[in-house]
Coordinates of C-alpha atoms in Angstrom, one line a residue:
M753 CA 50.1 -26.3 26.9
A754 CA 53.8 -26.5 26.4
E755 CA 56.2 -24.3 28.5
L756 CA 57.4 -21.1 26.8
T757 CA 60.8 -21.5 25.2
R758 CA 63.3 -18.8 25.9
R759 CA 62.8 -17.3 22.4
Q760 CA 59.0 -17.4 22.9
A761 CA 59.4 -15.6 26.3
I762 CA 61.4 -12.9 24.6
L763 CA 58.8 -12.6 21.8
L764 CA 56.0 -12.4 24.4
A765 CA 57.9 -9.7 26.3
G766 CA 58.6 -7.8 23.1
A767 CA 54.9 -8.1 22.1
T768 CA 53.9 -6.2 25.3
L769 CA 56.8 -3.7 25.6
M770 CA 54.7 -1.0 23.8
L771 CA 51.9 -1.5 26.3
S772 CA 51.2 1.4 28.6
G773 CA 54.5 2.3 28.8
C774 CA 57.7 1.8 26.8
T775 CA 56.5 4.3 24.4
A776 CA 54.5 5.8 27.0
P777 CA 53.1 8.5 29.2
A778 CA 53.3 12.2 28.6
T779 CA 54.7 14.5 31.2
P780 CA 53.9 18.0 30.2
T781 CA 55.7 21.3 30.4
A782 CA 54.8 24.3 32.4
S783 CA 55.4 28.0 31.9
P784 CA 54.3 31.0 34.0
T785 CA 51.7 32.3 31.6
A786 CA 48.0 31.8 31.1
A787 CA 47.3 28.2 30.0
G788 CA 47.9 27.8 26.3
T789 CA 49.4 31.3 25.8
P790 CA 52.9 31.5 24.3
T791 CA 55.5 33.2 26.6
S792 CA 58.6 35.1 25.9
V793 CA 61.3 33.7 28.1
K794 CA 63.1 36.1 30.5
T795 CA 66.6 34.7 31.0
A796 CA 67.5 34.5 34.7
T797 CA 71.0 35.8 35.4
A798 CA 73.9 33.7 36.5
A799 CA 73.5 35.1 40.0
D800 CA 69.8 34.1 40.0
W801 CA 70.7 30.5 39.1
Q802 CA 73.5 30.4 41.7
A803 CA 71.1 31.6 44.4
F804 CA 68.5 29.0 43.3
A805 CA 71.1 26.2 43.4
A806 CA 72.1 27.3 46.9
Q807 CA 68.5 26.6 48.2
L808 CA 68.5 23.0 46.9
K809 CA 69.5 19.7 48.4
G810 CA 69.4 18.0 45.0
A811 CA 71.8 18.9 42.2
L812 CA 71.1 21.7 39.7
V813 CA 72.8 20.7 36.4
L814 CA 73.6 23.5 34.0
P815 CA 74.7 23.2 30.3
A816 CA 78.4 23.7 31.2
D817 CA 78.4 20.8 33.7
A818 CA 80.0 17.5 32.7
D819 CA 77.0 15.4 33.3
Y820 CA 74.5 17.7 31.5
A821 CA 74.7 15.8 28.1
Q822 CA 73.7 12.5 29.7
L823 CA 71.1 13.9 32.2
K824 CA 69.2 15.9 29.5
L825 CA 68.3 12.7 27.6
V826 CA 64.8 11.3 27.6
E827 CA 63.8 7.8 26.5
N828 CA 63.1 8.7 22.9
P829 CA 66.3 9.5 21.0
R830 CA 64.4 11.7 18.5
F831 CA 64.4 14.4 21.2
D832 CA 68.2 14.3 21.9
D833 CA 68.7 17.8 20.4
A834 CA 66.9 19.4 23.4
Q835 CA 68.9 22.0 25.3
P836 CA 67.1 22.6 28.6
L837 CA 68.1 25.7 30.6
A838 CA 69.0 23.4 33.5
I839 CA 68.0 20.1 35.1
L840 CA 67.0 19.9 38.7
E841 CA 67.5 16.4 40.2
A842 CA 64.9 17.0 42.8
S843 CA 65.6 15.3 46.1
S844 CA 62.5 16.3 48.0
A845 CA 59.2 18.1 47.7
D846 CA 61.0 21.2 49.0
D847 CA 63.3 21.2 46.0
V848 CA 60.3 21.1 43.7
A849 CA 58.7 23.9 45.6
A850 CA 61.8 26.0 45.2
A851 CA 61.8 25.3 41.5
I852 CA 58.2 26.5 41.2
T853 CA 59.0 29.7 43.2
F854 CA 62.1 30.3 41.0
A855 CA 60.2 29.7 37.7
T856 CA 57.4 32.1 38.8
A857 CA 59.8 34.8 39.9
H858 CA 62.0 34.7 36.7
A859 CA 59.4 33.6 34.1
V860 CA 61.4 30.5 33.4
P861 CA 59.4 27.7 31.7
L862 CA 59.2 24.3 33.5
A863 CA 59.3 20.8 32.0
I864 CA 58.4 18.0 34.4
R865 CA 60.0 14.6 34.0
S866 CA 59.3 11.3 35.7
G867 CA 60.3 8.5 33.4
G868 CA 61.0 10.6 30.3
H869 CA 58.6 8.8 28.0
S870 CA 56.5 11.8 26.8
Y871 CA 55.3 10.9 23.3
P872 CA 55.5 14.5 22.1
G873 CA 58.8 15.1 23.9
Y874 CA 57.5 17.7 26.3
S875 CA 59.6 16.4 29.2
A876 CA 62.8 16.9 27.2
G877 CA 62.7 20.6 28.0
G878 CA 63.0 22.2 24.6
A879 CA 63.6 19.7 21.7
S880 CA 63.0 20.8 18.1
G881 CA 59.5 20.1 16.8
T882 CA 57.9 20.0 20.2
D883 CA 56.7 23.7 20.5
V884 CA 58.4 23.8 23.9
P885 CA 60.9 26.5 24.7
P886 CA 64.2 25.7 26.5
S887 CA 63.0 25.0 30.1
L888 CA 64.1 24.2 33.6
V889 CA 63.6 20.4 33.8
V890 CA 62.3 19.3 37.2
D891 CA 63.4 15.7 37.2
V892 CA 61.8 13.7 40.0
R893 CA 63.6 10.5 39.2
P894 CA 65.7 10.7 42.4
L895 CA 62.4 10.5 44.3
N896 CA 62.3 6.7 43.7
Q897 CA 62.0 5.2 47.2
V898 CA 59.5 2.3 47.6
T899 CA 58.3 1.4 51.1
V900 CA 55.7 -1.1 52.2
A901 CA 53.8 -0.8 55.5
S902 CA 52.4 -3.6 57.6
D903 CA 48.9 -2.8 56.4
G904 CA 49.8 -3.4 52.8
T905 CA 50.0 0.2 51.7
A906 CA 53.0 1.2 49.7
T907 CA 54.5 4.7 49.5
I908 CA 56.2 5.1 46.1
G909 CA 58.2 8.1 45.0
A910 CA 57.1 9.8 41.8
G911 CA 60.3 9.1 40.0
A912 CA 60.4 5.3 40.7
A913 CA 60.7 3.3 37.5
L914 CA 58.4 0.3 37.1
A915 CA 61.2 -2.2 37.2
S916 CA 62.3 -1.1 40.6
V917 CA 58.7 -0.8 41.8
Y918 CA 57.9 -4.3 40.9
A919 CA 61.1 -5.7 42.4
A920 CA 60.6 -3.8 45.7
L921 CA 56.9 -4.9 46.0
S922 CA 57.5 -8.5 45.1
A923 CA 60.2 -8.7 47.7
E924 CA 57.5 -7.9 50.3
G925 CA 55.0 -10.3 48.7
R926 CA 52.9 -7.4 47.5
A927 CA 51.7 -6.2 44.0
I928 CA 50.1 -3.4 42.1
G929 CA 48.8 -3.5 38.5
A930 CA 50.7 -1.2 36.2
G931 CA 52.5 -1.2 32.8
S932 CA 55.1 -3.5 31.3
C933 CA 57.9 -1.2 30.4
A934 CA 60.9 -1.2 32.8
T935 CA 61.8 2.5 32.5
V936 CA 58.4 4.1 32.7
G937 CA 58.0 6.4 35.7
V938 CA 55.2 5.5 38.0
A939 CA 54.0 9.2 38.1
G940 CA 53.3 9.7 34.4
L941 CA 51.6 6.2 34.1
T942 CA 49.4 6.7 37.1
L943 CA 48.3 10.3 36.5
G944 CA 47.0 9.4 33.0
G945 CA 45.1 6.3 34.2
G946 CA 47.6 3.4 33.9
V947 CA 46.8 0.5 31.7
G948 CA 48.9 -2.6 32.3
V949 CA 49.1 -6.4 32.1
L950 CA 46.9 -7.0 35.2
T951 CA 44.4 -4.2 34.4
R952 CA 41.3 -6.4 34.3
T953 CA 42.0 -7.9 37.8
F954 CA 43.6 -4.9 39.6
G955 CA 42.0 -2.0 37.8
L956 CA 43.8 1.0 36.4
T957 CA 46.9 2.0 38.2
C958 CA 45.2 5.2 39.4
D959 CA 42.4 3.1 40.9
Q960 CA 44.8 1.6 43.3
V961 CA 46.0 5.0 44.7
T962 CA 44.7 6.2 48.1
A963 CA 46.8 9.4 48.5
I964 CA 49.0 11.7 46.4
E965 CA 51.6 14.2 47.6
I966 CA 51.8 17.1 45.2
V967 CA 53.5 20.5 45.0
T968 CA 50.9 23.0 43.7
A969 CA 51.4 26.1 41.7
D970 CA 51.6 28.3 44.8
G971 CA 54.6 26.2 46.0
K972 CA 52.6 24.4 48.7
V973 CA 53.1 20.7 49.5
V974 CA 49.6 19.1 49.6
T975 CA 48.4 15.5 50.2
A976 CA 45.3 14.9 48.2
S977 CA 43.0 12.0 49.1
A978 CA 39.3 11.1 49.2
T979 CA 39.0 13.1 52.4
N980 CA 41.5 15.9 51.8
E981 CA 41.3 18.0 48.7
P982 CA 39.0 15.4 47.1
E983 CA 38.5 17.4 43.9
L984 CA 42.3 17.5 43.4
F985 CA 42.5 13.8 44.1
W986 CA 39.8 13.1 41.5
A987 CA 41.5 15.2 38.9
L988 CA 44.9 13.5 39.5
R989 CA 43.6 10.0 38.9
G990 CA 43.5 9.9 35.1
G991 CA 43.5 13.6 34.2
G992 CA 47.1 13.5 32.9
G993 CA 50.3 14.7 34.5
G994 CA 51.6 18.2 35.2
H995 CA 48.4 20.2 34.8
L996 CA 47.8 20.8 38.5
G997 CA 51.2 20.6 40.1
V998 CA 54.3 18.3 40.4
V999 CA 53.6 15.0 42.1
T1000 CA 56.3 13.8 44.5
S1001 CA 54.8 10.5 45.9
F1002 CA 51.9 8.2 45.8
T1003 CA 50.3 5.9 48.4
F1004 CA 49.0 2.7 46.9
Q1005 CA 46.8 0.0 48.4
T1006 CA 48.7 -3.1 47.3
Q1007 CA 47.4 -6.7 46.9
A1008 CA 49.0 -10.0 47.7
A1009 CA 51.5 -10.8 44.9
P1010 CA 49.8 -13.3 42.6
T1011 CA 51.0 -16.2 40.6
V1012 CA 51.0 -15.1 36.9
T1013 CA 50.6 -17.4 34.0
M1014 CA 51.8 -15.7 30.8
F1015 CA 50.7 -16.9 27.4
F1016 CA 51.5 -16.2 23.8
L1017 CA 49.5 -17.1 20.7
S1018 CA 50.0 -16.4 17.0
W1019 CA 48.2 -17.0 13.7
P1020 CA 49.1 -16.8 10.0
F1021 CA 48.3 -13.2 9.0
A1022 CA 45.8 -14.5 6.4
Q1023 CA 43.6 -15.3 9.4
A1024 CA 43.8 -11.7 10.8
A1025 CA 40.2 -10.8 10.0
A1026 CA 38.8 -13.9 11.7
V1027 CA 41.1 -13.4 14.7
V1028 CA 40.2 -9.7 15.2
E1029 CA 36.5 -10.5 14.9
A1030 CA 36.8 -13.4 17.4
W1031 CA 39.0 -11.5 19.9
Q1032 CA 36.7 -8.5 20.2
S1033 CA 33.7 -10.6 20.9
W1034 CA 35.5 -13.1 23.2
M1035 CA 37.7 -10.8 25.3
P1036 CA 34.9 -8.8 27.1
Q1037 CA 33.3 -12.0 28.2
T1038 CA 36.3 -13.6 29.8
D1039 CA 37.0 -13.9 33.5
P1040 CA 38.5 -10.7 35.0
G1041 CA 41.6 -12.7 35.9
L1042 CA 42.5 -12.8 32.3
W1043 CA 44.0 -9.9 30.3
S1044 CA 45.4 -9.8 26.8
T1045 CA 46.8 -7.5 24.1
L1046 CA 46.2 -8.2 20.4
K1047 CA 48.9 -6.9 18.0
L1048 CA 49.1 -6.5 14.2
L1049 CA 52.6 -5.5 13.4
G1050 CA 54.7 -5.1 10.2
G1051 CA 57.7 -3.3 8.9
P1052 CA 60.5 -4.3 6.5
V1053 CA 63.2 -4.6 9.2
K1054 CA 61.5 -6.9 11.7
H1055 CA 58.9 -8.4 9.4
P1056 CA 60.5 -8.8 5.9
T1057 CA 58.1 -11.6 4.9
G1058 CA 55.0 -9.7 5.9
P1059 CA 53.0 -8.6 8.9
A1060 CA 52.3 -10.7 12.0
I1061 CA 49.3 -11.1 14.3
T1062 CA 49.9 -12.2 17.9
M1063 CA 48.2 -12.2 21.2
S1064 CA 49.8 -12.3 24.6
G1065 CA 48.5 -11.9 28.1
T1066 CA 48.2 -12.9 31.7
W1067 CA 46.0 -15.3 33.7
L1068 CA 45.8 -15.1 37.5
G1069 CA 43.7 -18.2 38.1
A1070 CA 44.9 -21.8 38.4
P1071 CA 47.4 -22.5 35.6
G1072 CA 45.5 -25.6 34.6
Q1073 CA 42.4 -23.6 33.8
L1074 CA 44.0 -21.4 31.2
A1075 CA 43.2 -23.6 28.2
A1076 CA 39.5 -23.4 29.1
Q1077 CA 39.7 -19.6 29.4
L1078 CA 41.2 -19.3 26.0
A1079 CA 38.9 -21.9 24.4
G1080 CA 36.3 -19.3 23.2
L1081 CA 39.1 -17.8 21.0
T1082 CA 41.2 -20.8 20.1
N1083 CA 38.2 -22.9 19.1
A1084 CA 37.0 -20.1 16.8
V1085 CA 40.4 -19.5 15.1
K1086 CA 43.0 -22.2 15.8
P1087 CA 46.4 -20.6 16.5
S1088 CA 49.7 -21.8 15.0
T1089 CA 51.5 -21.0 18.3
N1090 CA 50.0 -21.5 21.7
T1091 CA 52.4 -21.5 24.6
S1092 CA 52.4 -20.5 28.3
S1093 CA 54.5 -20.5 31.4
T1094 CA 53.8 -19.7 35.1
H1095 CA 55.9 -17.4 37.3
D1096 CA 55.7 -15.5 40.5
Y1097 CA 54.7 -11.8 40.2
G1098 CA 58.2 -10.4 40.3
Q1099 CA 59.5 -12.9 37.7
A1100 CA 56.6 -12.2 35.4
M1101 CA 57.1 -8.4 35.5
A1102 CA 60.8 -8.8 34.8
I1103 CA 60.0 -10.9 31.8
Y1104 CA 57.6 -8.3 30.4
A1105 CA 60.3 -5.6 31.0
G1106 CA 62.9 -7.6 29.1
C1107 CA 64.9 -7.9 32.2
S1108 CA 64.5 -11.5 33.3
N1109 CA 68.2 -12.3 33.1
I1110 CA 69.7 -9.1 34.4
A1111 CA 69.8 -7.3 37.8
V1112 CA 67.2 -4.6 38.5
A1113 CA 70.1 -2.0 38.7
Q1114 CA 70.9 -2.7 35.0
C1115 CA 67.2 -2.7 33.9
N1116 CA 67.4 0.7 32.4
T1117 CA 68.8 2.7 29.4
G1118 CA 71.2 4.9 31.4
P1119 CA 74.9 4.5 32.1
G1120 CA 75.6 0.8 33.0
G1121 CA 72.1 -0.2 31.9
S1122 CA 71.4 -3.1 29.6
L1123 CA 68.4 -1.7 27.8
K1124 CA 68.6 0.4 24.6
R1125 CA 66.7 3.5 23.7
E1126 CA 64.7 3.3 20.5
S1127 CA 63.2 6.1 18.4
F1128 CA 59.4 6.0 17.8
G1129 CA 56.3 7.9 16.8
A1130 CA 52.9 7.0 18.1
T1131 CA 49.3 7.9 18.7
S1132 CA 46.2 6.3 20.1
H1133 CA 42.5 5.6 20.1
I1134 CA 39.9 4.4 22.6
A1135 CA 38.0 1.5 21.2
Q1136 CA 34.6 2.1 22.5
A1137 CA 32.9 -0.6 20.4
P1138 CA 33.8 -3.7 18.3
L1139 CA 34.8 -3.1 14.7
D1140 CA 32.5 -4.1 11.9
A1141 CA 33.8 -5.9 8.8
A1142 CA 34.8 -2.6 7.2
G1143 CA 36.6 -1.5 10.3
I1144 CA 38.5 -4.8 10.5
Q1145 CA 39.6 -4.5 6.9
A1146 CA 40.8 -0.9 7.6
L1147 CA 42.8 -2.2 10.6
I1148 CA 44.4 -4.9 8.6
G1149 CA 45.2 -2.7 5.6
Q1150 CA 47.0 -0.1 7.8
A1151 CA 49.0 -2.8 9.6
T1152 CA 50.0 -4.2 6.2
A1153 CA 51.0 -0.8 5.0
A1154 CA 53.9 -0.7 7.6
G1155 CA 55.8 -2.9 5.3
Q1156 CA 55.8 -0.2 2.6
V1157 CA 57.5 2.5 4.8
G1158 CA 61.2 2.5 4.1
G1159 CA 63.3 2.2 7.3
M1160 CA 60.4 1.1 9.4
I1161 CA 61.7 -1.3 12.1
E1162 CA 58.2 -2.1 13.3
G1163 CA 54.9 -0.5 13.0
G1164 CA 51.2 -1.3 13.6
V1165 CA 48.6 -1.5 16.3
S1166 CA 48.3 -2.8 19.8
I1167 CA 44.8 -3.4 21.2
D1168 CA 45.0 -3.6 25.0
A1169 CA 41.9 -5.0 26.8
L1170 CA 40.0 -3.1 29.3
G1171 CA 36.9 -4.4 31.1
G1172 CA 36.9 -6.3 34.4
Q1173 CA 37.7 -4.1 37.3
V1174 CA 38.1 -1.1 35.1
A1175 CA 34.4 -1.1 34.3
K1176 CA 33.4 -1.4 38.0
L1177 CA 33.9 2.4 38.4
G1178 CA 31.7 5.0 36.7
A1179 CA 32.9 7.3 34.0
D1180 CA 33.1 10.3 36.4
D1181 CA 34.4 8.4 39.5
T1182 CA 37.9 9.4 38.4
A1183 CA 39.1 11.7 35.6
F1184 CA 39.7 8.7 33.3
P1185 CA 36.4 8.6 31.5
W1186 CA 36.6 5.4 29.3
R1187 CA 35.3 2.9 31.8
D1188 CA 33.0 1.0 29.4
A1189 CA 35.5 0.9 26.5
L1190 CA 36.6 -2.3 25.0
A1191 CA 40.3 -1.4 24.8
T1192 CA 43.0 1.3 24.6
V1193 CA 44.6 1.3 21.1
Q1194 CA 48.2 2.3 20.4
Y1195 CA 49.5 3.0 16.9
T1196 CA 53.3 2.8 16.8
A1197 CA 56.2 3.2 14.4
T1198 CA 59.8 2.5 15.5
F1199 CA 62.8 3.6 13.4
E1200 CA 66.6 3.9 13.5
N1201 CA 68.0 6.5 15.8
G1202 CA 68.8 9.6 13.8
A1203 CA 66.3 9.0 11.0
D1204 CA 63.8 11.7 9.9
P1205 CA 60.7 11.0 12.0
A1206 CA 58.3 12.5 9.5
P1207 CA 57.4 9.4 7.5
F1208 CA 57.0 7.3 10.7
D1209 CA 54.8 10.0 12.3
A1210 CA 52.8 10.1 9.2
Y1211 CA 52.3 6.3 9.3
A1212 CA 51.1 6.2 12.9
R1213 CA 48.8 9.3 12.6
G1214 CA 47.5 8.0 9.3
F1215 CA 46.6 4.8 11.0
R1216 CA 44.5 6.7 13.6
Q1217 CA 42.9 8.8 10.8
A1218 CA 41.9 5.7 8.9
M1219 CA 40.3 4.3 12.0
Q1220 CA 38.4 7.4 13.1
P1221 CA 35.3 6.5 11.1
H1222 CA 35.1 3.4 13.1
W1223 CA 36.4 4.4 16.6
G1224 CA 35.7 8.1 16.6
D1225 CA 38.0 10.7 18.2
G1226 CA 38.7 9.4 21.7
A1227 CA 42.3 8.9 22.7
Y1228 CA 44.4 7.9 25.7
V1229 CA 46.2 10.8 27.4
N1230 CA 49.2 8.6 28.3
Y1231 CA 49.7 8.0 24.5
S1232 CA 49.4 11.7 23.7
D1233 CA 49.8 13.1 20.3
A1234 CA 50.5 16.8 19.6
S1235 CA 48.6 16.6 16.3
I1236 CA 45.2 15.8 17.9
T1237 CA 42.8 18.6 17.7
D1238 CA 40.6 19.4 20.7
P1239 CA 42.7 17.1 22.9
D1240 CA 40.7 17.9 26.1
T1241 CA 37.6 16.2 24.5
A1242 CA 39.7 13.5 22.9
Y1243 CA 41.4 12.5 26.2
F1244 CA 38.7 13.3 28.8
G1245 CA 35.3 13.2 27.1
A1246 CA 32.5 14.4 29.4
N1247 CA 35.0 14.9 32.2
K1248 CA 36.8 17.8 30.5
E1249 CA 34.7 20.6 32.0
R1250 CA 35.3 19.3 35.5
L1251 CA 39.0 19.0 34.9
Q1252 CA 39.1 22.5 33.5
A1253 CA 37.4 23.8 36.7
A1254 CA 40.0 21.9 38.8
R1255 CA 42.8 23.5 36.8
K1256 CA 41.3 27.0 37.3
K1257 CA 41.0 26.4 41.0
Y1258 CA 44.5 24.9 41.7
D1259 CA 46.4 26.9 39.1
P1260 CA 44.5 30.2 38.6
S1261 CA 47.5 32.0 37.1
G1262 CA 48.2 29.2 34.5
L1263 CA 51.7 28.3 35.7
F1264 CA 51.4 24.8 34.4
T1265 CA 50.8 24.6 30.6
Q1266 CA 51.7 22.5 27.6
P1267 CA 51.3 23.0 23.9
Q1268 CA 48.1 21.1 23.8

């Protein structure tokens, strides 16, 4: 196959940006009340805040401070109106413990932030429409160190963004499997499971974790592993972030950094039904070294002539064997575009992040960064079985409908393959229950910053509703949606009771809570 052109590489990266991350994981809020019970906020005095700040090594940023306006921002501009009570730039687990003690003593709600990609805006600390009161934001992004030991284990701070994680690991010839978005924090991604572009070979991101440092509701710093606090360790791997404490670092078992062949295929949209049918029968049978995401995307801004259907992915075997791996699909429905290129691990991850031509230090949306924030609405499904003909037509119809939503930049569906190593674990081996599923499914709608989110939320949620007769109620906690009823069942299935028991054990007073 021909080498990827620069434009095709950009398209491939864009086609995967929504995967497991750029519109990604939820980091929930906490308040010192029983779980799910509204609280009346008791405002701490100026002296209280001053005494709290004096205990910290990290900075406590208050609304009157010059850098407050920048530091309060999360990755989705729709939540820019948030006015958190303060932002703690935590420099250590001790800072986090101090914040928990302060919040408990003064009934101050907490919002926990890693990358700042919470779909419902919970990590913004009090944005309108989020059902979250103004909060003390515990921002762990300063905890971003990545170190690799001689035995191949890596200690990664909970605030490290994926772009810097990949760069640091690849420099040591090591790798983990995680998401594709540069600015996603490793904590939110990992705690919810962690779907990424190497998932079928490496497993979920949480499967690669061997220990987790966490500050629990009593202010204690605990290291959870298979042998120490094993039930906490179980719950933290796929049970969602912020329910059991504030994670400050992870230990990962890394693998040798692979050579990655990236590929990109497209078809005329008229062939969409045939492509979806072929993909969902072909993908589960492929070698675990191959991963792909199938996307049906439309919208009047990016797709003025109609929706598009594309597939992109990775192959970790010999580059010359890719064509044979794809043949089961390409022979069934011949693509109009079929390109690939081979890179080392670090280069491949930079391409996916949209940062192949910029320094890691600029691979972000902050001051001096080269990436731009983009407003979005989203929700999800777990595809537990292939769609029948009626389900495929519903999928196509909803993707096509994106073109009728005025102001829609791009909307539709991304179907991200599971299987391979993911399915090697049982449904109750970690808190992530969807081990036998075909894919995680993400419904997205991006729009201009400042626009009313309502019609775009309605589109994404309407897409999920239209597919419920075919895919049921299961959803992915890292693509959380505040409108989902019975979220515990939707996200965790049969694991919800065990998670609830862990929550009761480790947070008996209900310090950590969120609107769902």
